[in-house]
Amino acid sequence: MNKKEFAQQVEEVKKQLYKTAYLYLQNETNAIEVVDESIYKAYKSLWQLREDAYFTTWITRILINECKKELKRLSRVKYPGIVESDASETINYDELPLKEAIKSLEEPLRAVIILRYFAAYTLAETAKILNIPQGTVVTRQRKALVLLKLELGEER
């Protein structure tokens, strides 16, 4: 894959990458920074991409790893007085009960829900991104949906 093809592929998946990062980080600024960092890292390690057909899966995996690093960094450093921005125009995720319910899920379950329902990846793509068997994705998805149903059902 050459530079021009890389730029075209990035433009095609940039919005999806942003949505995924925002769902992980729940902050517009951090999500944009992580997307930019992920694109930079992908460009630097483009030689590691074995097949061009897996570009989206590969760059999403890089993005998720960057989101995890950022979450770890943010958990160590707290910024008093910073107000999170509202990106409700771009993502219909900001309904508070759903947002809080997804936040309460364990990381492996949350990752599956975000990739499947908010980033619109297929079961096979989600399995490849998370580097787990497809059956595990199905099991985690089912478990997460049951937990979300219980969590959201209690609030009514």
CSV table of N, CA and C in Angstrom, one decimal:
chain,number,residue,atom,x,y,z
A,1,MET,N,0.9,-1.2,0.0
A,1,MET,CA,0.0,0.0,0.0
A,1,MET,C,0.9,1.2,0.0
A,2,ASN,N,0.6,2.2,-0.9
A,2,ASN,CA,1.4,3.4,-1.0
A,2,ASN,C,0.8,4.5,-0.2
A,3,LYS,N,1.4,5.7,-0.2
A,3,LYS,CA,1.0,6.8,0.6
A,3,LYS,C,-0.4,7.3,0.2
A,4,LYS,N,-0.6,7.3,-1.1
A,4,LYS,CA,-1.9,7.8,-1.6
A,4,LYS,C,-3.1,6.8,-1.2
A,5,GLU,N,-2.8,5.5,-1.4
A,5,GLU,CA,-3.8,4.6,-1.0
A,5,GLU,C,-4.1,4.6,0.5
A,6,PHE,N,-3.0,4.8,1.3
A,6,PHE,CA,-3.2,4.9,2.8
A,6,PHE,C,-4.1,6.1,3.1
A,7,ALA,N,-3.8,7.3,2.5
A,7,ALA,CA,-4.6,8.5,2.7
A,7,ALA,C,-6.1,8.2,2.3
A,8,GLN,N,-6.3,7.6,1.2
A,8,GLN,CA,-7.7,7.3,0.8
A,8,GLN,C,-8.4,6.4,1.8
A,9,GLN,N,-7.7,5.3,2.2
A,9,GLN,CA,-8.3,4.4,3.2
A,9,GLN,C,-8.6,5.1,4.5
A,10,VAL,N,-7.7,5.9,5.0
A,10,VAL,CA,-7.9,6.7,6.2
A,10,VAL,C,-9.1,7.6,6.1
A,11,GLU,N,-9.3,8.3,5.0
A,11,GLU,CA,-10.4,9.1,4.9
A,11,GLU,C,-11.7,8.3,4.9
A,12,GLU,N,-11.7,7.1,4.4
A,12,GLU,CA,-12.9,6.3,4.4
A,12,GLU,C,-13.3,5.8,5.8
A,13,VAL,N,-12.3,5.6,6.7
A,13,VAL,CA,-12.6,5.0,8.0
A,13,VAL,C,-12.5,6.0,9.1
A,14,LYS,N,-12.1,7.3,8.8
A,14,LYS,CA,-11.8,8.3,9.9
A,14,LYS,C,-13.1,8.5,10.8
A,15,LYS,N,-14.2,8.6,10.2
A,15,LYS,CA,-15.4,8.9,11.0
A,15,LYS,C,-15.7,7.7,11.9
A,16,GLN,N,-15.6,6.5,11.4
A,16,GLN,CA,-15.8,5.3,12.2
A,16,GLN,C,-14.8,5.2,13.4
A,17,LEU,N,-13.5,5.6,13.1
A,17,LEU,CA,-12.5,5.6,14.1
A,17,LEU,C,-12.8,6.6,15.2
A,18,TYR,N,-13.3,7.8,14.8
A,18,TYR,CA,-13.6,8.8,15.8
A,18,TYR,C,-14.8,8.3,16.7
A,19,LYS,N,-15.8,7.7,16.1
A,19,LYS,CA,-16.9,7.2,16.9
A,19,LYS,C,-16.5,6.2,17.9
A,20,THR,N,-15.6,5.3,17.5
A,20,THR,CA,-15.1,4.2,18.3
A,20,THR,C,-14.3,4.9,19.5
A,21,ALA,N,-13.4,5.8,19.1
A,21,ALA,CA,-12.6,6.5,20.2
A,21,ALA,C,-13.5,7.3,21.1
A,22,TYR,N,-14.5,7.9,20.6
A,22,TYR,CA,-15.3,8.7,21.5
A,22,TYR,C,-16.1,7.8,22.5
A,23,LEU,N,-16.5,6.7,22.0
A,23,LEU,CA,-17.3,5.8,22.8
A,23,LEU,C,-16.4,5.2,23.9
A,24,TYR,N,-15.1,5.0,23.6
A,24,TYR,CA,-14.2,4.5,24.6
A,24,TYR,C,-13.8,5.6,25.6
A,25,LEU,N,-13.5,6.8,25.1
A,25,LEU,CA,-13.0,7.9,26.0
A,25,LEU,C,-14.0,8.8,26.5
A,26,GLN,N,-15.1,9.0,25.8
A,26,GLN,CA,-16.3,9.8,26.2
A,26,GLN,C,-15.8,11.3,26.4
A,27,ASN,N,-14.9,11.7,25.5
A,27,ASN,CA,-14.4,13.1,25.5
A,27,ASN,C,-14.0,13.4,24.1
A,28,GLU,N,-14.6,14.4,23.5
A,28,GLU,CA,-14.3,14.7,22.1
A,28,GLU,C,-12.9,15.0,21.8
A,29,THR,N,-12.3,15.8,22.7
A,29,THR,CA,-10.9,16.2,22.5
A,29,THR,C,-9.9,15.0,22.5
A,30,ASN,N,-10.1,14.2,23.6
A,30,ASN,CA,-9.3,13.0,23.7
A,30,ASN,C,-9.5,12.1,22.5
A,31,ALA,N,-10.7,12.0,22.1
A,31,ALA,CA,-11.0,11.1,20.9
A,31,ALA,C,-10.3,11.5,19.7
A,32,ILE,N,-10.3,12.8,19.4
A,32,ILE,CA,-9.6,13.4,18.2
A,32,ILE,C,-8.1,13.1,18.3
A,33,GLU,N,-7.6,13.4,19.5
A,33,GLU,CA,-6.1,13.2,19.7
A,33,GLU,C,-5.7,11.7,19.5
A,34,VAL,N,-6.5,10.8,20.0
A,34,VAL,CA,-6.2,9.4,19.9
A,34,VAL,C,-6.4,8.9,18.4
A,35,VAL,N,-7.4,9.4,17.7
A,35,VAL,CA,-7.5,9.1,16.3
A,35,VAL,C,-6.3,9.6,15.5
A,36,ASP,N,-5.9,10.8,15.8
A,36,ASP,CA,-4.7,11.3,15.1
A,36,ASP,C,-3.4,10.5,15.4
A,37,GLU,N,-3.3,10.2,16.7
A,37,GLU,CA,-2.1,9.4,17.1
A,37,GLU,C,-2.2,8.0,16.4
A,38,SER,N,-3.3,7.4,16.4
A,38,SER,CA,-3.5,6.1,15.8
A,38,SER,C,-3.2,6.1,14.3
A,39,ILE,N,-3.6,7.1,13.6
A,39,ILE,CA,-3.3,7.3,12.2
A,39,ILE,C,-1.8,7.4,12.0
A,40,TYR,N,-1.2,8.2,12.8
A,40,TYR,CA,0.3,8.4,12.7
A,40,TYR,C,1.0,7.1,13.0
A,41,LYS,N,0.6,6.4,14.0
A,41,LYS,CA,1.3,5.1,14.3
A,41,LYS,C,1.0,4.1,13.2
A,42,ALA,N,-0.2,4.1,12.6
A,42,ALA,CA,-0.5,3.2,11.5
A,42,ALA,C,0.4,3.5,10.3
A,43,TYR,N,0.6,4.8,10.0
A,43,TYR,CA,1.4,5.2,8.9
A,43,TYR,C,2.9,4.8,9.1
A,44,LYS,N,3.4,4.9,10.3
A,44,LYS,CA,4.7,4.5,10.6
A,44,LYS,C,4.9,3.0,10.5
A,45,SER,N,3.9,2.3,10.8
A,45,SER,CA,4.0,0.8,10.8
A,45,SER,C,3.3,0.2,9.7
A,46,LEU,N,3.1,0.9,8.6
A,46,LEU,CA,2.3,0.5,7.4
A,46,LEU,C,3.0,-0.8,6.9
A,47,TRP,N,4.2,-0.9,7.0
A,47,TRP,CA,4.9,-2.1,6.5
A,47,TRP,C,4.5,-3.4,7.1
A,48,GLN,N,3.9,-3.3,8.3
A,48,GLN,CA,3.4,-4.5,9.1
A,48,GLN,C,2.1,-5.0,8.6
A,49,LEU,N,1.4,-4.2,7.8
A,49,LEU,CA,0.1,-4.6,7.3
A,49,LEU,C,0.3,-5.6,6.2
A,50,ARG,N,-0.1,-6.9,6.4
A,50,ARG,CA,0.2,-8.0,5.5
A,50,ARG,C,-0.7,-7.9,4.3
A,51,GLU,N,-2.0,-7.6,4.5
A,51,GLU,CA,-3.0,-7.6,3.4
A,51,GLU,C,-3.8,-6.3,3.4
A,52,ASP,N,-3.9,-5.6,2.3
A,52,ASP,CA,-4.6,-4.4,2.2
A,52,ASP,C,-6.1,-4.5,2.6
A,53,ALA,N,-6.6,-5.7,2.3
A,53,ALA,CA,-8.0,-5.9,2.6
A,53,ALA,C,-8.4,-5.8,4.1
A,54,TYR,N,-7.4,-6.0,5.0
A,54,TYR,CA,-7.6,-5.9,6.4
A,54,TYR,C,-7.2,-4.6,7.0
A,55,PHE,N,-7.1,-3.6,6.2
A,55,PHE,CA,-6.7,-2.2,6.7
A,55,PHE,C,-7.6,-1.7,7.8
A,56,THR,N,-8.9,-1.8,7.6
A,56,THR,CA,-9.8,-1.2,8.6
A,56,THR,C,-9.7,-2.0,9.9
A,57,THR,N,-9.6,-3.3,9.9
A,57,THR,CA,-9.5,-4.1,11.1
A,57,THR,C,-8.2,-3.7,11.8
A,58,TRP,N,-7.1,-3.6,11.0
A,58,TRP,CA,-5.8,-3.3,11.5
A,58,TRP,C,-5.7,-2.0,12.2
A,59,ILE,N,-6.2,-0.9,11.5
A,59,ILE,CA,-6.1,0.4,12.1
A,59,ILE,C,-7.1,0.5,13.3
A,60,THR,N,-8.2,-0.2,13.3
A,60,THR,CA,-9.1,-0.1,14.5
A,60,THR,C,-8.4,-0.8,15.7
A,61,ARG,N,-7.7,-1.8,15.4
A,61,ARG,CA,-6.9,-2.5,16.5
A,61,ARG,C,-5.9,-1.5,17.1
A,62,ILE,N,-5.2,-0.8,16.3
A,62,ILE,CA,-4.3,0.2,16.7
A,62,ILE,C,-5.0,1.3,17.6
A,63,LEU,N,-6.2,1.7,17.1
A,63,LEU,CA,-7.0,2.7,17.8
A,63,LEU,C,-7.4,2.2,19.2
A,64,ILE,N,-7.9,1.0,19.2
A,64,ILE,CA,-8.3,0.5,20.5
A,64,ILE,C,-7.1,0.4,21.5
A,65,ASN,N,-6.0,0.0,21.0
A,65,ASN,CA,-4.8,0.0,21.9
A,65,ASN,C,-4.5,1.4,22.4
A,66,GLU,N,-4.6,2.4,21.5
A,66,GLU,CA,-4.3,3.8,21.9
A,66,GLU,C,-5.3,4.3,22.9
A,67,CYS,N,-6.6,3.9,22.7
A,67,CYS,CA,-7.7,4.3,23.7
A,67,CYS,C,-7.4,3.7,25.0
A,68,LYS,N,-6.9,2.5,25.1
A,68,LYS,CA,-6.6,1.8,26.4
A,68,LYS,C,-5.5,2.5,27.0
A,69,LYS,N,-4.5,2.9,26.3
A,69,LYS,CA,-3.3,3.7,26.8
A,69,LYS,C,-3.8,5.0,27.4
A,70,GLU,N,-4.6,5.7,26.6
A,70,GLU,CA,-5.1,7.0,27.1
A,70,GLU,C,-6.0,6.8,28.3
A,71,LEU,N,-6.8,5.8,28.4
A,71,LEU,CA,-7.7,5.6,29.6
A,71,LEU,C,-6.8,5.4,30.8
A,72,LYS,N,-5.7,4.6,30.6
A,72,LYS,CA,-4.8,4.3,31.7
A,72,LYS,C,-4.1,5.6,32.2
A,73,ARG,N,-3.7,6.4,31.2
A,73,ARG,CA,-3.0,7.7,31.5
A,73,ARG,C,-4.0,8.6,32.2
A,74,LEU,N,-5.2,8.7,31.8
A,74,LEU,CA,-6.2,9.6,32.4
A,74,LEU,C,-6.6,9.1,33.8
A,75,SER,N,-6.5,7.8,34.0
A,75,SER,CA,-6.9,7.4,35.4
A,75,SER,C,-5.8,7.8,36.4
A,76,ARG,N,-4.6,8.0,35.9
A,76,ARG,CA,-3.5,8.4,36.8
A,76,ARG,C,-3.5,9.9,37.0
A,77,VAL,N,-4.0,10.7,36.0
A,77,VAL,CA,-3.9,12.1,36.0
A,77,VAL,C,-5.3,12.7,36.0
A,78,LYS,N,-5.7,13.4,36.9
A,78,LYS,CA,-7.0,14.1,36.9
A,78,LYS,C,-6.9,15.5,36.7
A,79,TYR,N,-7.7,16.1,35.8
A,79,TYR,CA,-7.6,17.5,35.5
A,79,TYR,C,-8.8,18.2,36.1
A,80,PRO,N,-8.6,18.9,37.2
A,80,PRO,CA,-9.7,19.7,37.8
A,80,PRO,C,-10.2,20.8,37.0
A,81,GLY,N,-11.5,21.0,36.9
A,81,GLY,CA,-12.0,22.2,36.2
A,81,GLY,C,-12.2,22.1,34.7
A,82,ILE,N,-11.9,20.9,34.2
A,82,ILE,CA,-12.1,20.7,32.7
A,82,ILE,C,-13.5,20.1,32.5
A,83,VAL,N,-14.2,20.8,31.6
A,83,VAL,CA,-15.6,20.3,31.3
A,83,VAL,C,-15.5,19.5,30.0
A,84,GLU,N,-16.1,18.4,30.0
A,84,GLU,CA,-16.2,17.6,28.8
A,84,GLU,C,-17.2,18.2,27.8
A,85,SER,N,-16.8,18.1,26.5
A,85,SER,CA,-17.7,18.7,25.5
A,85,SER,C,-18.8,17.7,25.1
A,86,ASP,N,-19.8,18.3,24.6
A,86,ASP,CA,-21.0,17.4,24.2
A,86,ASP,C,-21.0,17.2,22.7
A,87,ALA,N,-20.9,16.0,22.3
A,87,ALA,CA,-20.8,15.6,20.9
A,87,ALA,C,-22.1,14.9,20.5
A,88,SER,N,-23.2,15.3,21.1
A,88,SER,CA,-24.5,14.6,20.9
A,88,SER,C,-25.0,14.8,19.4
A,89,GLU,N,-24.5,15.8,18.7
A,89,GLU,CA,-25.0,16.0,17.3
A,89,GLU,C,-24.4,14.9,16.5
A,90,THR,N,-23.2,14.4,16.8
A,90,THR,CA,-22.6,13.4,15.9
A,90,THR,C,-22.9,12.0,16.3
A,91,ILE,N,-23.2,11.8,17.6
A,91,ILE,CA,-23.4,10.4,18.1
A,91,ILE,C,-24.6,10.4,19.0
A,92,ASN,N,-25.5,9.4,18.8
A,92,ASN,CA,-26.7,9.3,19.6
A,92,ASN,C,-26.4,8.5,20.8
A,93,TYR,N,-25.3,8.6,21.3
A,93,TYR,CA,-24.8,7.7,22.5
A,93,TYR,C,-25.0,8.5,23.8
A,94,ASP,N,-25.2,9.8,23.8
A,94,ASP,CA,-25.2,10.5,25.0
A,94,ASP,C,-26.4,10.5,25.8
A,95,GLU,N,-27.3,9.5,25.5
A,95,GLU,CA,-28.4,9.3,26.5
A,95,GLU,C,-27.8,8.8,27.7
A,96,LEU,N,-28.0,9.5,28.8
A,96,LEU,CA,-27.3,9.2,30.0
A,96,LEU,C,-27.4,7.7,30.5
A,97,PRO,N,-28.6,7.2,30.6
A,97,PRO,CA,-28.8,5.8,31.1
A,97,PRO,C,-28.0,4.8,30.3
A,98,LEU,N,-28.0,4.9,29.0
A,98,LEU,CA,-27.3,4.0,28.2
A,98,LEU,C,-25.8,4.2,28.3
A,99,LYS,N,-25.3,5.4,28.3
A,99,LYS,CA,-23.9,5.7,28.5
A,99,LYS,C,-23.4,5.2,29.8
A,100,GLU,N,-24.1,5.4,30.9
A,100,GLU,CA,-23.6,4.9,32.2
A,100,GLU,C,-23.7,3.4,32.2
A,101,ALA,N,-24.7,2.8,31.6
A,101,ALA,CA,-24.8,1.3,31.6
A,101,ALA,C,-23.6,0.7,30.9
A,102,ILE,N,-23.3,1.2,29.7
A,102,ILE,CA,-22.1,0.7,29.0
A,102,ILE,C,-20.8,0.9,29.7
A,103,LYS,N,-20.7,2.1,30.4
A,103,LYS,CA,-19.5,2.4,31.2
A,103,LYS,C,-19.3,1.3,32.3
A,104,SER,N,-20.4,0.8,32.8
A,104,SER,CA,-20.4,-0.1,33.9
A,104,SER,C,-20.0,-1.5,33.5
A,105,LEU,N,-20.0,-1.8,32.2
A,105,LEU,CA,-19.6,-3.1,31.7
A,105,LEU,C,-18.1,-3.3,31.9
A,106,GLU,N,-17.7,-4.6,32.1
A,106,GLU,CA,-16.3,-4.9,32.1
A,106,GLU,C,-15.7,-4.6,30.7
A,107,GLU,N,-14.4,-4.3,30.6
A,107,GLU,CA,-13.7,-3.9,29.4
A,107,GLU,C,-14.0,-4.9,28.2
A,108,PRO,N,-13.8,-6.2,28.4
A,108,PRO,CA,-14.0,-7.1,27.2
A,108,PRO,C,-15.5,-7.0,26.7
A,109,LEU,N,-16.4,-6.9,27.6
A,109,LEU,CA,-17.8,-6.8,27.2
A,109,LEU,C,-18.1,-5.5,26.5
A,110,ARG,N,-17.6,-4.4,27.1
A,110,ARG,CA,-17.8,-3.1,26.6
A,110,ARG,C,-17.2,-2.9,25.2
A,111,ALA,N,-16.0,-3.5,25.0
A,111,ALA,CA,-15.4,-3.5,23.6
A,111,ALA,C,-16.2,-4.1,22.6
A,112,VAL,N,-16.8,-5.2,22.9
A,112,VAL,CA,-17.7,-5.9,21.9
A,112,VAL,C,-18.9,-5.1,21.6
A,113,ILE,N,-19.5,-4.5,22.6
A,113,ILE,CA,-20.7,-3.7,22.4
A,113,ILE,C,-20.4,-2.5,21.5
A,114,ILE,N,-19.3,-1.8,21.9
A,114,ILE,CA,-18.9,-0.6,21.1
A,114,ILE,C,-18.7,-0.9,19.7
A,115,LEU,N,-17.9,-2.0,19.4
A,115,LEU,CA,-17.5,-2.3,18.1
A,115,LEU,C,-18.7,-2.8,17.3
A,116,ARG,N,-19.6,-3.6,17.9
A,116,ARG,CA,-20.7,-4.2,17.2
A,116,ARG,C,-21.8,-3.2,16.9
A,117,TYR,N,-22.2,-2.5,17.9
A,117,TYR,CA,-23.4,-1.7,17.8
A,117,TYR,C,-23.2,-0.2,17.5
A,118,PHE,N,-22.1,0.3,17.9
A,118,PHE,CA,-21.8,1.8,17.6
A,118,PHE,C,-20.8,2.0,16.5
A,119,ALA,N,-19.9,1.1,16.3
A,119,ALA,CA,-19.0,1.2,15.2
A,119,ALA,C,-19.4,0.4,14.0
A,120,ALA,N,-20.5,-0.4,14.2
A,120,ALA,CA,-21.1,-1.2,13.1
A,120,ALA,C,-20.2,-2.2,12.4
A,121,TYR,N,-19.3,-2.9,13.2
A,121,TYR,CA,-18.5,-3.9,12.7
A,121,TYR,C,-19.3,-5.3,12.7
A,122,THR,N,-19.0,-6.2,11.8
A,122,THR,CA,-19.6,-7.5,11.8
A,122,THR,C,-19.0,-8.3,12.9
A,123,LEU,N,-19.6,-9.5,13.1
A,123,LEU,CA,-19.0,-10.4,14.1
A,123,LEU,C,-17.6,-10.8,13.8
A,124,ALA,N,-17.4,-11.1,12.5
A,124,ALA,CA,-16.0,-11.5,12.0
A,124,ALA,C,-15.0,-10.4,12.2
A,125,GLU,N,-15.4,-9.2,11.8
A,125,GLU,CA,-14.5,-8.1,12.0
A,125,GLU,C,-14.2,-7.8,13.4
A,126,THR,N,-15.2,-7.9,14.3
A,126,THR,CA,-15.0,-7.6,15.7
A,126,THR,C,-14.1,-8.7,16.3
A,127,ALA,N,-14.2,-9.9,15.9
A,127,ALA,CA,-13.3,-11.0,16.4
A,127,ALA,C,-11.9,-10.7,15.9
A,128,LYS,N,-11.7,-10.3,14.7
A,128,LYS,CA,-10.4,-10.0,14.2
A,128,LYS,C,-9.8,-8.8,14.9
A,129,ILE,N,-10.5,-7.8,15.1
A,129,ILE,CA,-10.0,-6.6,15.8
A,129,ILE,C,-9.6,-6.9,17.2
A,130,LEU,N,-10.4,-7.7,17.9
A,130,LEU,CA,-10.1,-8.0,19.3
A,130,LEU,C,-9.2,-9.2,19.5
A,131,ASN,N,-8.9,-9.8,18.3
A,131,ASN,CA,-8.0,-11.0,18.3
A,131,ASN,C,-8.6,-12.1,19.2
A,132,ILE,N,-9.8,-12.4,19.0
A,132,ILE,CA,-10.5,-13.5,19.8
A,132,ILE,C,-11.4,-14.3,18.8
A,133,PRO,N,-11.7,-15.5,19.2
A,133,PRO,CA,-12.6,-16.3,18.3
A,133,PRO,C,-14.0,-15.7,18.1
A,134,GLN,N,-14.6,-15.9,17.0
A,134,GLN,CA,-15.9,-15.4,16.7
A,134,GLN,C,-16.9,-15.9,17.7
A,135,GLY,N,-16.8,-17.1,18.2
A,135,GLY,CA,-17.7,-17.6,19.2
A,135,GLY,C,-17.6,-16.8,20.5
A,136,THR,N,-16.4,-16.4,20.9
A,136,THR,CA,-16.2,-15.6,22.1
A,136,THR,C,-16.9,-14.2,21.9
A,137,VAL,N,-16.9,-13.7,20.7
A,137,VAL,CA,-17.6,-12.4,20.5
A,137,VAL,C,-19.1,-12.6,20.7
A,138,VAL,N,-19.6,-13.7,20.2
A,138,VAL,CA,-21.0,-13.9,20.4
A,138,VAL,C,-21.4,-14.1,21.8
A,139,THR,N,-20.6,-14.8,22.6
A,139,THR,CA,-20.8,-15.0,24.0
A,139,THR,C,-20.7,-13.7,24.8
A,140,ARG,N,-19.7,-12.9,24.5
A,140,ARG,CA,-19.5,-11.7,25.2
A,140,ARG,C,-20.7,-10.7,24.8
A,141,GLN,N,-21.1,-10.7,23.6
A,141,GLN,CA,-22.2,-9.8,23.2
A,141,GLN,C,-23.5,-10.2,23.9
A,142,ARG,N,-23.7,-11.5,23.9
A,142,ARG,CA,-25.0,-12.0,24.6
A,142,ARG,C,-24.9,-11.6,26.1
A,143,LYS,N,-23.8,-11.8,26.7
A,143,LYS,CA,-23.7,-11.5,28.2
A,143,LYS,C,-23.8,-10.0,28.4
A,144,ALA,N,-23.2,-9.2,27.6
A,144,ALA,CA,-23.3,-7.8,27.7
A,144,ALA,C,-24.7,-7.3,27.5
A,145,LEU,N,-25.4,-7.8,26.5
A,145,LEU,CA,-26.8,-7.4,26.3
A,145,LEU,C,-27.7,-7.7,27.5
A,146,VAL,N,-27.5,-8.9,28.1
A,146,VAL,CA,-28.2,-9.3,29.3
A,146,VAL,C,-28.0,-8.3,30.4
A,147,LEU,N,-26.7,-8.0,30.6
A,147,LEU,CA,-26.3,-7.1,31.7
A,147,LEU,C,-26.9,-5.7,31.4
A,148,LEU,N,-26.8,-5.2,30.2
A,148,LEU,CA,-27.4,-3.9,29.9
A,148,LEU,C,-28.9,-3.9,30.1
A,149,LYS,N,-29.5,-5.0,29.7
A,149,LYS,CA,-31.0,-5.1,29.9
A,149,LYS,C,-31.3,-5.0,31.4
A,150,LEU,N,-30.6,-5.7,32.2
A,150,LEU,CA,-30.8,-5.7,33.6
A,150,LEU,C,-30.5,-4.3,34.2
A,151,GLU,N,-29.5,-3.7,33.8
A,151,GLU,CA,-29.1,-2.3,34.2
A,151,GLU,C,-30.1,-1.3,33.8
A,152,LEU,N,-30.5,-1.3,32.6
A,152,LEU,CA,-31.5,-0.3,32.1
A,152,LEU,C,-32.9,-0.6,32.6
A,153,GLY,N,-33.2,-1.9,32.8
A,153,GLY,CA,-34.5,-2.3,33.3
A,153,GLY,C,-34.8,-1.8,34.7
A,154,GLU,N,-33.7,-1.8,35.5
A,154,GLU,CA,-33.8,-1.4,36.9
A,154,GLU,C,-34.1,0.1,37.1
A,155,GLU,N,-33.7,0.9,36.1
A,155,GLU,CA,-33.9,2.4,36.2
A,155,GLU,C,-35.3,2.8,35.8
A,156,ARG,N,-36.1,1.9,35.3
A,156,ARG,CA,-37.5,2.3,34.9
A,156,ARG,C,-38.4,2.2,36.0
